[in-house]
């Protein structure tokens, strides 16, 4: 499994992607009906008075059995009608259940994740804080003990199988917890624990990430889910020497401003175990968008979308003189839907993977 788009791009830069027929027996013909009419000649020699009773019983039994079967189907037909009536409600339920498998039923499309549960009463719980938030950020409250749980959800675009083969696997669930923070010279470093569950029945991949905040900055570690909505960190890569120009979130009084801003990131990379190293340059333009109503399992929110448009290039050590760097693909956009005093309630990354807030535990 590959990691975030950074890892995928770097891997591509250093080396190309390696990525009963049932048999039916003939039905035997019915027995000949010849023996049935044979008794007819016997009644012929019988006396005329006997022929009359024979004609009468023949007319009566014929009328009676015909009347009875006709009377029987009449009451049976109403009994047969309720059956389809009950089946009809079941059919709407059936399409709803397949919404989970619809996760890929479309031909030529990659399996889509199960739809999130129907919204319930907001299950966000509040607890008494033992330590106030380390950062004055209403868009992402960072008091120790705060926790967000996200689950996969269908994205806004279809992903075909060819594209899906080049993408990292999408975790079923992501749990992020604020562990603690330390403050030095007015700058707080907040420690997060991030767990990504590729399969719910298996142990998660756990990362320790940081957010550094101060009066003029709010820097999110590159491997954090909150950096680009891509959980799980890197696989087979070491990223060191991170340099930033600008900051991740250019907050104004703890919330998002109306104007867009940009963060430039330069980082040194190295492939673990297989060799290869170089430098990565990345530009991230943040574009605040008009508020949108977002429906999640944890409730319905009037959220502020924040689009992150990414461009960049990868340089490889030892490349031929004058060799061009490997550029990021065009149109890479991540998007987060943020709510004051709650954080991200929905995220969709450039892979088309979407996550929605299942529940949260936040300090009052």
Coordinates of C-alpha atoms in Angstrom, one line a residue:
X1 CA 0.0 0.0 0.0
X2 CA 1.3 3.4 -0.8
X3 CA 0.7 6.5 1.3
X4 CA -0.3 10.1 0.7
X5 CA 0.0 11.8 -2.7
X6 CA 3.5 12.9 -1.7
X7 CA 4.6 9.3 -1.2
X8 CA 2.9 8.2 -4.4
X9 CA 4.6 11.0 -6.4
X10 CA 8.0 10.3 -4.9
X11 CA 7.7 6.6 -5.7
X12 CA 6.8 7.5 -9.2
X13 CA 9.7 9.8 -9.4
X14 CA 12.3 7.4 -8.4
X15 CA 11.0 4.4 -10.3
X16 CA 8.0 3.5 -12.5
X17 CA 4.9 2.0 -10.9
X18 CA 4.9 -1.7 -10.7
X19 CA 2.1 -2.1 -9.8
X20 CA -22.9 -24.6 -14.8
X21 CA -25.2 -25.1 -17.3
X22 CA -28.3 -27.0 -16.1
X23 CA -29.5 -29.9 -18.3
X24 CA -33.3 -30.3 -18.6
X25 CA -34.8 -33.7 -19.3
X26 CA -37.6 -34.0 -21.8
X27 CA -41.0 -34.2 -20.1
X28 CA -42.7 -37.6 -20.8
X29 CA -46.0 -37.3 -22.7
X30 CA -49.2 -37.6 -20.7
X31 CA -51.0 -41.0 -20.5
X32 CA -53.5 -41.6 -23.3
X33 CA -57.0 -40.7 -22.3
X34 CA -58.5 -43.7 -24.2
X35 CA -59.3 -45.7 -21.1
X36 CA -61.5 -42.9 -19.8
X37 CA -64.2 -42.9 -22.4
X38 CA -64.3 -46.7 -22.5
X39 CA -67.0 -46.8 -19.7
X40 CA -69.3 -44.8 -22.0
X41 CA -70.7 -47.8 -23.9
X42 CA -71.8 -49.5 -20.6
X43 CA -74.4 -46.8 -19.8
X44 CA -75.8 -47.1 -23.4
X45 CA -77.6 -50.5 -22.9
X46 CA -79.1 -49.3 -19.6
X47 CA -82.8 -48.5 -19.6
X48 CA -84.1 -45.0 -20.4
X49 CA -85.0 -44.2 -16.8
X50 CA -81.4 -44.8 -15.8
X51 CA -80.1 -42.5 -18.6
X52 CA -82.1 -39.6 -17.0
X53 CA -80.5 -39.9 -13.6
X54 CA -77.1 -40.1 -15.4
X55 CA -77.8 -36.9 -17.3
X56 CA -78.9 -35.1 -14.2
X57 CA -76.0 -36.1 -12.0
X58 CA -73.6 -35.2 -14.9
X59 CA -75.1 -31.7 -15.1
X60 CA -75.2 -31.2 -11.4
X61 CA -71.6 -32.2 -10.6
X62 CA -70.4 -30.2 -13.6
X63 CA -72.2 -27.1 -12.4
X64 CA -71.2 -27.6 -8.7
X65 CA -67.5 -28.1 -9.3
X66 CA -67.4 -25.2 -11.7
X67 CA -69.2 -22.9 -9.3
X68 CA -66.9 -24.0 -6.4
X69 CA -63.6 -23.4 -8.1
X70 CA -64.9 -20.0 -9.3
X71 CA -66.0 -19.1 -5.8
X72 CA -62.7 -20.3 -4.4
X73 CA -60.4 -18.2 -6.6
X74 CA -62.5 -15.1 -5.8
X75 CA -61.6 -15.2 -2.1
X76 CA -58.1 -16.4 -2.9
X77 CA -57.4 -13.4 -5.2
X78 CA -57.6 -10.9 -2.3
X79 CA -55.3 -13.1 -0.3
X80 CA -52.8 -13.1 -3.1
X81 CA -52.9 -9.3 -3.4
X82 CA -51.6 -8.6 0.1
X83 CA -48.4 -10.5 -0.7
X84 CA -47.1 -8.1 -3.3
X85 CA -48.2 -5.2 -1.1
X86 CA -45.8 -6.5 1.7
X87 CA -43.0 -7.1 -0.8
X88 CA -43.2 -3.5 -2.1
X89 CA -42.0 -2.0 1.2
X90 CA -39.2 -4.5 1.2
X91 CA -38.0 -3.4 -2.2
X92 CA -37.2 0.2 -1.0
X93 CA -35.3 -1.3 1.9
X94 CA -33.3 -3.5 -0.4
X95 CA -31.8 -0.6 -2.4
X96 CA -30.9 1.0 0.9
X97 CA -29.0 -2.0 2.1
X98 CA -27.1 -2.3 -1.2
X99 CA -25.9 1.2 -0.7
X100 CA -23.2 -0.4 1.3
X101 CA -22.3 -2.9 -1.4
X102 CA -23.2 -0.2 -4.0
X103 CA -19.7 0.4 -3.0
X104 CA -18.6 -0.8 -6.3
X105 CA -21.5 -2.4 -8.0
X106 CA -21.1 0.0 -11.0
X107 CA -19.2 -1.7 -13.8
X108 CA -15.7 -0.2 -14.4
X109 CA -15.9 1.8 -11.1
X110 CA -13.8 1.2 -8.0
X111 CA -15.7 -0.1 -5.0
X112 CA -17.1 2.9 -3.2
X113 CA -17.3 3.0 0.6
X114 CA -20.5 2.4 2.5
X115 CA -22.8 5.4 2.9
X116 CA -22.6 6.9 6.4
X117 CA -25.4 6.2 8.9
X118 CA -28.4 8.5 8.9
X119 CA -27.9 11.6 11.0
X120 CA -28.9 11.2 14.6
X121 CA -29.1 13.6 17.4
X122 CA -25.8 15.2 17.6
X123 CA -23.6 12.8 19.6
X124 CA -20.8 15.3 20.2
X125 CA -20.2 15.0 23.9
X126 CA -18.6 17.7 26.1
X127 CA -16.4 17.1 29.1
X128 CA -14.9 19.4 31.8
X129 CA -11.4 20.4 30.6
X130 CA -8.5 19.7 32.8
X131 CA -6.3 21.9 30.7
X132 CA -7.3 24.7 28.3
X133 CA -6.5 24.5 24.6
X134 CA -2.9 25.0 23.6
X135 CA -3.9 27.1 20.6
X136 CA -6.4 29.9 20.2
X137 CA -8.0 28.2 17.2
X138 CA -11.8 27.9 17.3
X139 CA -11.7 26.1 14.0
X140 CA -9.8 23.2 15.6
X141 CA -10.1 23.2 19.4
X142 CA -7.0 21.5 20.8
X143 CA -7.6 20.9 24.5
X144 CA -6.0 17.7 25.8
X145 CA -8.6 14.9 25.7
X146 CA -10.4 16.2 22.6
X147 CA -11.1 13.4 20.2
X148 CA -12.6 13.1 16.7
X149 CA -13.7 9.9 15.0
X150 CA -14.2 9.9 11.2
X151 CA -15.5 7.1 8.9
X152 CA -15.3 6.7 5.2
X153 CA -18.1 7.9 3.0
X154 CA -18.8 8.1 -0.8
X155 CA -16.8 10.9 -2.4
X156 CA -18.1 13.5 -4.8
X157 CA -16.7 11.8 -7.9
X158 CA -16.5 8.3 -9.4
X159 CA -13.1 6.5 -9.4
X160 CA -12.5 3.9 -12.1
X161 CA -10.6 0.7 -11.4
X162 CA -7.5 1.9 -13.3
X163 CA -7.2 5.0 -11.1
X164 CA -8.1 3.1 -8.0
X165 CA -5.1 0.8 -8.6
X166 CA -2.8 3.8 -8.3
X167 CA -4.3 5.1 -5.1
X168 CA -3.6 4.3 -1.4
X169 CA -6.2 2.1 0.4
X170 CA -8.8 4.2 2.2
X171 CA -9.1 3.5 5.9
X172 CA -12.5 2.6 7.2
X173 CA -12.1 4.7 10.3
X174 CA -9.8 7.4 11.6
X175 CA -9.5 8.4 15.3
X176 CA -7.5 11.5 16.3
X177 CA -6.9 12.4 20.0
X178 CA -5.2 15.5 21.5
X179 CA -2.7 14.1 24.0
X180 CA -1.0 17.2 25.5
X181 CA 1.0 20.3 24.6
X182 CA 4.0 22.3 25.8
X183 CA 4.6 26.0 25.4
X184 CA 7.9 27.6 24.9
X185 CA 8.4 31.4 24.3
X186 CA 4.7 31.8 23.4
X187 CA 4.7 29.0 20.9
X188 CA 2.7 25.8 21.7
X189 CA 3.5 22.4 20.3
X190 CA 0.4 20.1 20.5
X191 CA 0.9 16.4 20.3
X192 CA -1.8 14.3 18.5
X193 CA -2.3 10.6 18.3
X194 CA -3.8 9.5 15.0
X195 CA -5.1 6.0 14.4
X196 CA -6.1 4.7 10.9
X197 CA -8.1 1.5 10.6
X198 CA -7.8 -0.1 7.2
X199 CA -9.9 -2.9 8.6
X200 CA -12.1 -2.5 11.6
X201 CA -11.2 -6.0 12.9
X202 CA -7.5 -5.3 12.8
X203 CA -5.2 -3.1 14.9
X204 CA -4.8 0.4 13.6
X205 CA -1.7 2.1 12.3
X206 CA -0.9 4.7 15.0
X207 CA 1.1 7.9 14.4
X208 CA 2.2 10.7 16.6
X209 CA 1.9 14.1 14.9
X210 CA 2.2 17.7 16.0
X211 CA 0.6 21.1 15.4
X212 CA 2.7 24.1 16.3
X213 CA 0.8 27.4 16.9
X214 CA 1.6 30.9 18.0
X215 CA 0.5 34.5 17.4
X216 CA 1.4 34.3 13.7
X217 CA 1.4 30.7 12.8
X218 CA -0.6 27.4 12.8
X219 CA 1.7 24.8 11.3
X220 CA 0.3 21.3 10.9
X221 CA 2.7 18.4 10.4
X222 CA 2.8 17.0 6.9
X223 CA 1.8 13.5 7.9
X224 CA -1.2 14.6 10.0
X225 CA -4.8 14.0 8.8
X226 CA -5.5 17.7 9.3
X227 CA -2.7 18.7 6.8
X228 CA -4.5 17.5 3.7
X229 CA -7.2 15.0 4.8
X230 CA -5.0 12.0 4.0
X231 CA -4.6 9.7 7.0
X232 CA -1.9 7.1 7.7
X233 CA 1.3 9.1 7.1
X234 CA 4.1 7.9 4.8
X235 CA 5.0 4.4 3.9
X236 CA 8.7 3.6 3.0
X237 CA 9.7 7.3 3.1
X238 CA 11.6 9.5 5.4
X239 CA 10.7 13.2 5.2
X240 CA 13.2 15.6 6.9
X241 CA 14.3 19.2 6.8
X242 CA 10.8 20.7 6.4
X243 CA 10.9 24.4 5.5
X244 CA 7.8 26.6 5.3
X245 CA 7.0 29.9 3.8
X246 CA 3.7 31.1 5.2
X247 CA 1.7 28.9 7.5
X248 CA -0.8 26.1 7.2
X249 CA -3.9 27.9 8.6
X250 CA -3.7 31.7 8.4
X251 CA -6.2 32.2 11.2
X252 CA -7.8 35.5 12.1
X253 CA -8.8 35.7 15.7
X254 CA -8.9 31.9 15.8
X255 CA -11.1 31.4 12.7
X256 CA -10.8 31.4 9.0
X257 CA -10.4 34.7 7.1
X258 CA -12.3 35.6 4.0
X259 CA -9.2 36.0 1.8
X260 CA -7.1 33.2 0.4
X261 CA -3.5 32.6 1.4
X262 CA -0.6 30.3 0.4
X263 CA 1.9 28.1 2.1
X264 CA 5.1 26.9 0.4
X265 CA 6.7 23.7 1.7
X266 CA 10.2 22.3 0.9
X267 CA 11.2 18.9 2.3
X268 CA 14.0 16.4 1.8
X269 CA 12.9 12.9 1.1
X270 CA 14.6 9.5 1.2
X271 CA 13.2 6.0 0.2
X272 CA 13.7 3.5 3.0
X273 CA 15.4 0.2 2.1
X274 CA 15.4 0.7 -1.7
X275 CA 17.5 3.8 -2.2
X276 CA 16.6 7.1 -3.8
X277 CA 16.5 10.5 -2.3
X278 CA 15.9 14.1 -3.3
X279 CA 13.9 17.2 -2.6
X280 CA 10.2 18.1 -2.9
X281 CA 8.7 21.5 -3.4
X282 CA 5.0 22.1 -2.9
X283 CA 2.7 25.2 -3.1
X284 CA -0.6 25.0 -1.3
X285 CA -3.2 27.7 -2.0
X286 CA -6.0 27.9 0.6
X287 CA -9.3 29.2 -0.7
X288 CA -12.2 29.9 1.8
X289 CA -15.6 29.1 0.2
X290 CA -19.2 30.0 0.9
X291 CA -20.8 28.1 3.8
X292 CA -22.5 24.8 3.1
X293 CA -24.9 22.6 5.0
X294 CA -23.1 19.3 5.7
X295 CA -24.9 16.2 6.9
X296 CA -22.9 13.7 8.9
X297 CA -23.7 10.9 11.4
X298 CA -22.9 13.3 14.2
X299 CA -25.4 15.9 13.0
X300 CA -26.2 18.6 10.4
X301 CA -23.8 21.5 10.4
X302 CA -23.5 24.9 8.7
X303 CA -19.8 24.5 7.8
X304 CA -17.1 26.6 6.2
X305 CA -15.4 24.8 3.3
X306 CA -11.7 25.4 2.9
X307 CA -10.3 24.3 -0.5
X308 CA -6.5 23.5 -0.7
X309 CA -5.2 23.6 -4.3
X310 CA -1.8 21.9 -4.5
X311 CA 1.0 22.2 -7.1
X312 CA 4.5 20.9 -6.8
X313 CA 7.5 19.0 -8.1
X314 CA 9.9 16.3 -7.1
X315 CA 13.7 16.5 -7.7
X316 CA 15.8 13.3 -7.7
X317 CA 19.3 13.2 -6.5
X318 CA 21.7 12.0 -9.2
X319 CA 19.5 12.9 -12.1
X320 CA 21.1 13.8 -15.3
X321 CA 22.2 17.5 -15.6
X322 CA 19.3 19.6 -16.9
X323 CA 16.7 16.9 -16.1
X324 CA 13.3 18.3 -15.4
X325 CA 11.7 17.5 -12.1
X326 CA 8.6 15.4 -11.8
X327 CA 5.5 17.6 -11.5
X328 CA 2.5 16.9 -9.5
X329 CA -0.6 16.1 -11.5
X330 CA -2.9 19.0 -12.3
X331 CA -6.1 19.7 -10.4
X332 CA -5.0 18.3 -7.0
X333 CA -7.5 19.7 -4.5
X334 CA -8.2 18.8 -0.9
X335 CA -11.2 20.2 0.9
X336 CA -12.2 20.5 4.6
X337 CA -15.5 21.6 6.0
X338 CA -14.9 23.3 9.3
X339 CA -17.1 24.4 12.2
X340 CA -16.2 26.7 15.1
X341 CA -15.5 25.0 18.4
X342 CA -15.8 21.5 16.7
X343 CA -13.2 21.2 14.0
X344 CA -13.4 19.4 10.7
X345 CA -16.8 17.7 10.2
X346 CA -16.1 16.5 6.7
X347 CA -13.0 16.1 4.6
X348 CA -12.4 15.0 1.0
X349 CA -8.8 14.7 -0.4
X350 CA -7.4 14.7 -3.9
X351 CA -7.8 10.9 -4.2
X352 CA -11.5 11.4 -4.0
X353 CA -11.6 9.8 -0.5
X354 CA -14.1 11.3 1.8
X355 CA -14.4 11.1 5.6
X356 CA -17.3 12.4 7.8
X357 CA -17.4 13.0 11.5
X358 CA -19.0 10.0 13.3
X359 CA -18.7 11.5 16.8
X360 CA -16.5 13.8 18.9
X361 CA -15.5 14.3 22.5
X362 CA -14.6 17.9 23.2
X363 CA -13.8 20.0 26.2
X364 CA -16.3 22.5 27.3

